[in-house]
mmCIF file of C-alpha atoms in Angstrom:
data_model
loop_
_atom_site.group_PDB
_atom_site.id
_atom_site.type_symbol
_atom_site.label_atom_id
_atom_site.label_comp_id
_atom_site.label_asym_id
_atom_site.label_seq_id
_atom_site.Cartn_x
_atom_site.Cartn_y
_atom_site.Cartn_z
ATOM 1 C CA MET A 1 25.710 81.935 133.507
ATOM 2 C CA ALA A 2 25.563 85.647 132.751
ATOM 3 C CA GLY A 3 26.406 88.479 135.111
ATOM 4 C CA VAL A 4 29.336 89.948 136.968
ATOM 5 C CA TRP A 5 30.959 88.832 140.191
ATOM 6 C CA VAL A 6 31.130 91.683 142.731
ATOM 7 C CA PHE A 7 33.260 91.715 145.882
ATOM 8 C CA LYS A 8 31.841 94.139 148.464
ATOM 9 C CA ASP A 9 32.165 94.254 152.245
ATOM 10 C CA GLY A 10 33.937 90.893 152.317
ATOM 11 C CA ILE A 11 31.181 89.128 150.377
ATOM 12 C CA VAL A 12 31.347 87.851 146.797
ATOM 13 C CA ARG A 13 28.109 87.701 144.853
ATOM 14 C CA ARG A 14 26.970 87.524 141.252
ATOM 15 C CA VAL A 15 25.048 90.511 139.884
ATOM 16 C CA GLU A 16 22.829 90.059 136.806
ATOM 17 C CA ASN A 17 22.700 93.745 135.810
ATOM 18 C CA PRO A 18 26.057 95.370 136.671
ATOM 19 C CA GLY A 19 24.803 98.804 135.559
ATOM 20 C CA SER A 20 22.051 98.939 138.169
ATOM 21 C CA GLU A 21 22.204 101.311 141.138
ATOM 22 C CA GLU A 22 22.746 98.412 143.532
ATOM 23 C CA SER A 23 26.049 97.398 141.996
ATOM 24 C CA SER A 24 27.379 100.776 140.885
ATOM 25 C CA SER A 25 29.515 103.150 142.861
ATOM 26 C CA ALA A 26 27.911 106.607 143.006
ATOM 27 C CA GLY A 27 25.909 105.885 139.844
ATOM 28 C CA ASP A 28 28.958 105.450 137.608
ATOM 29 C CA GLY A 29 27.789 102.243 135.955
ATOM 30 C CA GLY A 30 29.855 99.983 138.203
ATOM 31 C CA ARG A 31 33.225 101.255 137.060
ATOM 32 C CA GLY A 32 34.139 102.675 140.457
ATOM 33 C CA GLY A 33 35.430 105.934 139.011
ATOM 34 C CA ARG A 34 34.422 109.432 138.090
ATOM 35 C CA ARG A 35 33.298 110.724 134.742
ATOM 36 C CA LYS A 36 36.272 111.739 132.621
ATOM 37 C CA VAL A 37 36.745 114.481 130.053
ATOM 38 C CA LEU A 38 39.315 115.120 127.331
ATOM 39 C CA VAL A 39 41.128 118.433 127.783
ATOM 40 C CA HIS A 40 43.231 120.373 125.266
ATOM 41 C CA VAL A 41 46.204 121.214 127.532
ATOM 42 C CA PRO A 42 47.596 124.374 125.862
ATOM 43 C CA SER A 43 44.215 126.139 126.039
ATOM 44 C CA GLY A 44 42.635 124.296 128.972
ATOM 45 C CA GLU A 45 39.543 123.733 126.791
ATOM 46 C CA VAL A 46 37.367 120.692 127.487
ATOM 47 C CA VAL A 47 36.560 118.752 124.314
ATOM 48 C CA ALA A 48 32.759 118.860 124.551
ATOM 49 C CA SER A 49 32.030 118.142 120.874
ATOM 50 C CA TYR A 50 33.608 116.765 117.750
ATOM 51 C CA GLU A 51 33.779 120.284 116.332
ATOM 52 C CA VAL A 52 36.212 121.222 119.126
ATOM 53 C CA LEU A 53 38.203 118.011 118.663
ATOM 54 C CA GLU A 54 38.447 118.411 114.901
ATOM 55 C CA ARG A 55 39.543 122.071 115.196
ATOM 56 C CA ARG A 56 42.293 121.178 117.679
ATOM 57 C CA LEU A 57 43.481 118.190 115.630
ATOM 58 C CA ARG A 58 43.591 120.284 112.446
ATOM 59 C CA GLU A 59 45.824 122.779 114.257
ATOM 60 C CA LEU A 60 48.241 119.886 114.810
ATOM 61 C CA GLY A 61 48.206 118.817 111.159
ATOM 62 C CA TRP A 62 45.651 116.018 111.381
ATOM 63 C CA GLU A 63 43.349 115.516 108.388
ATOM 64 C CA ARG A 64 39.888 113.999 108.432
ATOM 65 C CA TYR A 65 39.097 110.887 106.398
ATOM 66 C CA LEU A 66 35.587 110.666 104.978
ATOM 67 C CA THR A 67 35.434 106.945 104.209
ATOM 68 C CA ASP A 68 33.512 105.291 107.054
ATOM 69 C CA PRO A 69 29.862 106.194 107.733
ATOM 70 C CA CYS A 70 30.052 104.961 111.359
ATOM 71 C CA LEU A 71 33.357 106.557 112.371
ATOM 72 C CA LEU A 72 35.158 109.858 112.277
ATOM 73 C CA GLN A 73 38.768 109.204 111.359
ATOM 74 C CA PHE A 74 41.778 111.499 111.467
ATOM 75 C CA HIS A 75 45.223 110.886 109.995
ATOM 76 C CA GLN A 76 48.484 112.781 110.218
ATOM 77 C CA ARG A 77 50.593 112.461 107.058
ATOM 78 C CA SER A 78 53.875 112.498 108.967
ATOM 79 C CA THR A 79 52.909 109.439 111.037
ATOM 80 C CA VAL A 80 51.215 106.067 110.692
ATOM 81 C CA HIS A 81 48.696 106.985 113.390
ATOM 82 C CA LEU A 82 44.965 106.894 112.759
ATOM 83 C CA ILE A 83 42.470 108.241 115.284
ATOM 84 C CA SER A 84 39.025 106.650 115.004
ATOM 85 C CA VAL A 85 36.055 107.773 117.088
ATOM 86 C CA PRO A 86 32.363 106.885 116.836
ATOM 87 C CA ARG A 87 30.367 109.378 114.768
ATOM 88 C CA ASP A 88 27.899 109.775 117.655
ATOM 89 C CA PHE A 89 29.610 111.897 120.362
ATOM 90 C CA SER A 90 27.495 110.255 123.086
ATOM 91 C CA LYS A 91 29.452 107.037 122.343
ATOM 92 C CA PHE A 92 32.814 108.787 122.807
ATOM 93 C CA LYS A 93 34.373 106.713 125.596
ATOM 94 C CA LEU A 94 37.484 106.680 127.765
ATOM 95 C CA VAL A 95 39.306 104.328 125.393
ATOM 96 C CA HIS A 96 38.888 106.897 122.562
ATOM 97 C CA MET A 97 40.168 109.677 124.834
ATOM 98 C CA TYR A 98 43.308 107.748 125.757
ATOM 99 C CA ASP A 99 43.874 106.844 122.111
ATOM 100 C CA ILE A 100 43.957 110.574 121.316
ATOM 101 C CA VAL A 101 46.234 111.303 124.293
ATOM 102 C CA VAL A 102 48.756 108.660 123.193
ATOM 103 C CA LYS A 103 48.802 109.844 119.584
ATOM 104 C CA THR A 104 49.104 113.557 120.437
ATOM 105 C CA ARG A 105 51.673 113.545 123.246
ATOM 106 C CA ASN A 106 51.514 116.510 125.652
ATOM 107 C CA VAL A 107 48.594 118.110 123.797
ATOM 108 C CA PHE A 108 45.570 116.384 125.323
ATOM 109 C CA GLU A 109 44.910 114.957 128.798
ATOM 110 C CA VAL A 110 42.145 112.914 130.378
ATOM 111 C CA ARG A 111 40.922 114.458 133.630
ATOM 112 C CA ASP A 112 38.110 113.996 136.105
ATOM 113 C CA ALA A 113 35.105 116.023 134.972
ATOM 114 C CA ALA A 114 34.931 117.717 138.387
ATOM 115 C CA ALA A 115 38.643 118.580 138.503
ATOM 116 C CA PRO A 116 39.465 122.284 138.305
ATOM 117 C CA ALA A 117 41.059 123.534 135.118
ATOM 118 C CA VAL A 118 44.816 123.858 135.274
ATOM 119 C CA SER A 119 46.181 126.912 133.517
ATOM 120 C CA PRO A 120 48.764 126.131 130.834
ATOM 121 C CA ALA A 121 52.396 126.647 131.812
ATOM 122 C CA THR A 122 53.970 129.734 130.337
#
């Protein structure tokens, strides 16, 4: 029995394709939330590509590993942390964003894509 159980308007029903417009909230794929972006807090820059991410991580002392053909991996010598993201930026998901946030405290944030940019504190 495949599908997802959805509770809406006091009724529980099973949906075969949870990504369809019928079961999603505002076209978000059924997650009930807004699209998120990764933001470099000191500059307020949205990470819109891996070039931006790699530049910002290098500034923090992270080095890129070149071992896996499917992943981009970054390591910081002073820690045991390893950041792994899919090589295809279109597959860069919320879980990858939060992994970066946790491993680079106070440097990156996850925000709603529509949220206004907050200027860095001086």
